[in-house]
Coordinates of C-alpha atoms in Angstrom, one line a residue:
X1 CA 140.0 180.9 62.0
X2 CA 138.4 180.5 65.6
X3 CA 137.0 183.3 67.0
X4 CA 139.5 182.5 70.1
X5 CA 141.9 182.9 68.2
X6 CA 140.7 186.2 67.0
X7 CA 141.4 187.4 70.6
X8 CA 144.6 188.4 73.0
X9 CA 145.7 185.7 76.1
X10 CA 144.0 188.8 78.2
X11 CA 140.6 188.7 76.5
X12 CA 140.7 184.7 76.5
X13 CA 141.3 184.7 80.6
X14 CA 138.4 187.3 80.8
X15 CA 135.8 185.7 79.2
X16 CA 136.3 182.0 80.6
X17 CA 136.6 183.6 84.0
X18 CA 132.8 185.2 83.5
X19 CA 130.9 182.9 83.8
X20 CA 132.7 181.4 87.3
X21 CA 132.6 185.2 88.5
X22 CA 129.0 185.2 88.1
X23 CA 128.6 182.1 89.6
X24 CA 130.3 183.1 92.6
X25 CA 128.6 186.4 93.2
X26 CA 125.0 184.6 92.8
X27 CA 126.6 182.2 95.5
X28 CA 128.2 184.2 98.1
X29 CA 124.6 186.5 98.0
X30 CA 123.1 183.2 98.9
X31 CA 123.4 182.3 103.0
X32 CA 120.8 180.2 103.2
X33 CA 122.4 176.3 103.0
X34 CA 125.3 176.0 105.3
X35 CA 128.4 175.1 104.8
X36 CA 127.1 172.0 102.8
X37 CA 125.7 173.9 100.4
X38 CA 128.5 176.2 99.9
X39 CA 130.6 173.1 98.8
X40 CA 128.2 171.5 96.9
X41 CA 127.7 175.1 95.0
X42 CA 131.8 175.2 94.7
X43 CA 131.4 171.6 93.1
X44 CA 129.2 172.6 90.7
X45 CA 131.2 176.0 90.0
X46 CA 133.9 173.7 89.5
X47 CA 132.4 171.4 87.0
X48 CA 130.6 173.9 84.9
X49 CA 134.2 175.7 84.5
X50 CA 136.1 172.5 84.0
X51 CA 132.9 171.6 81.2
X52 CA 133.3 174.9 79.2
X53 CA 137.4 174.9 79.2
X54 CA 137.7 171.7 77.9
X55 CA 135.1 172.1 75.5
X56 CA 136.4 175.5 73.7
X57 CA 140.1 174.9 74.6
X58 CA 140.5 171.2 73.7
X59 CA 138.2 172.3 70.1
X60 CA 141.1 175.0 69.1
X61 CA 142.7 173.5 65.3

């Protein structure tokens, strides 16, 4: 058995939402950059999450 499966839909969304929650926080703390950097930071957010999903969702048997 997977540990994902071992936990409720509720638990899942919680725990791949962490580490884009963290990300963001760190982010929005950081002014310095302008408004490029605050989309290249939200493209990088966006890849890491898109990375980790895939890679424990798509492994469930």
């Amino acid at each position: 058995m997977n540990f994902l499966d071992q936990l409720t839909e509720d638990q899942r969304t919680l725990l791949v939402s962490l580490p884009y929650r963290a990300g963001l926080f760190v982010s929005q703390s950081d002014n310095a950059g302008g408004d490029d950097s605050d989309d290249a930071e939200m493209q990088a957010l966006d890849n890491i999450i898109t990375g980790y999903s895939q890679e424990i969702f798509c492994d469930i048997s």
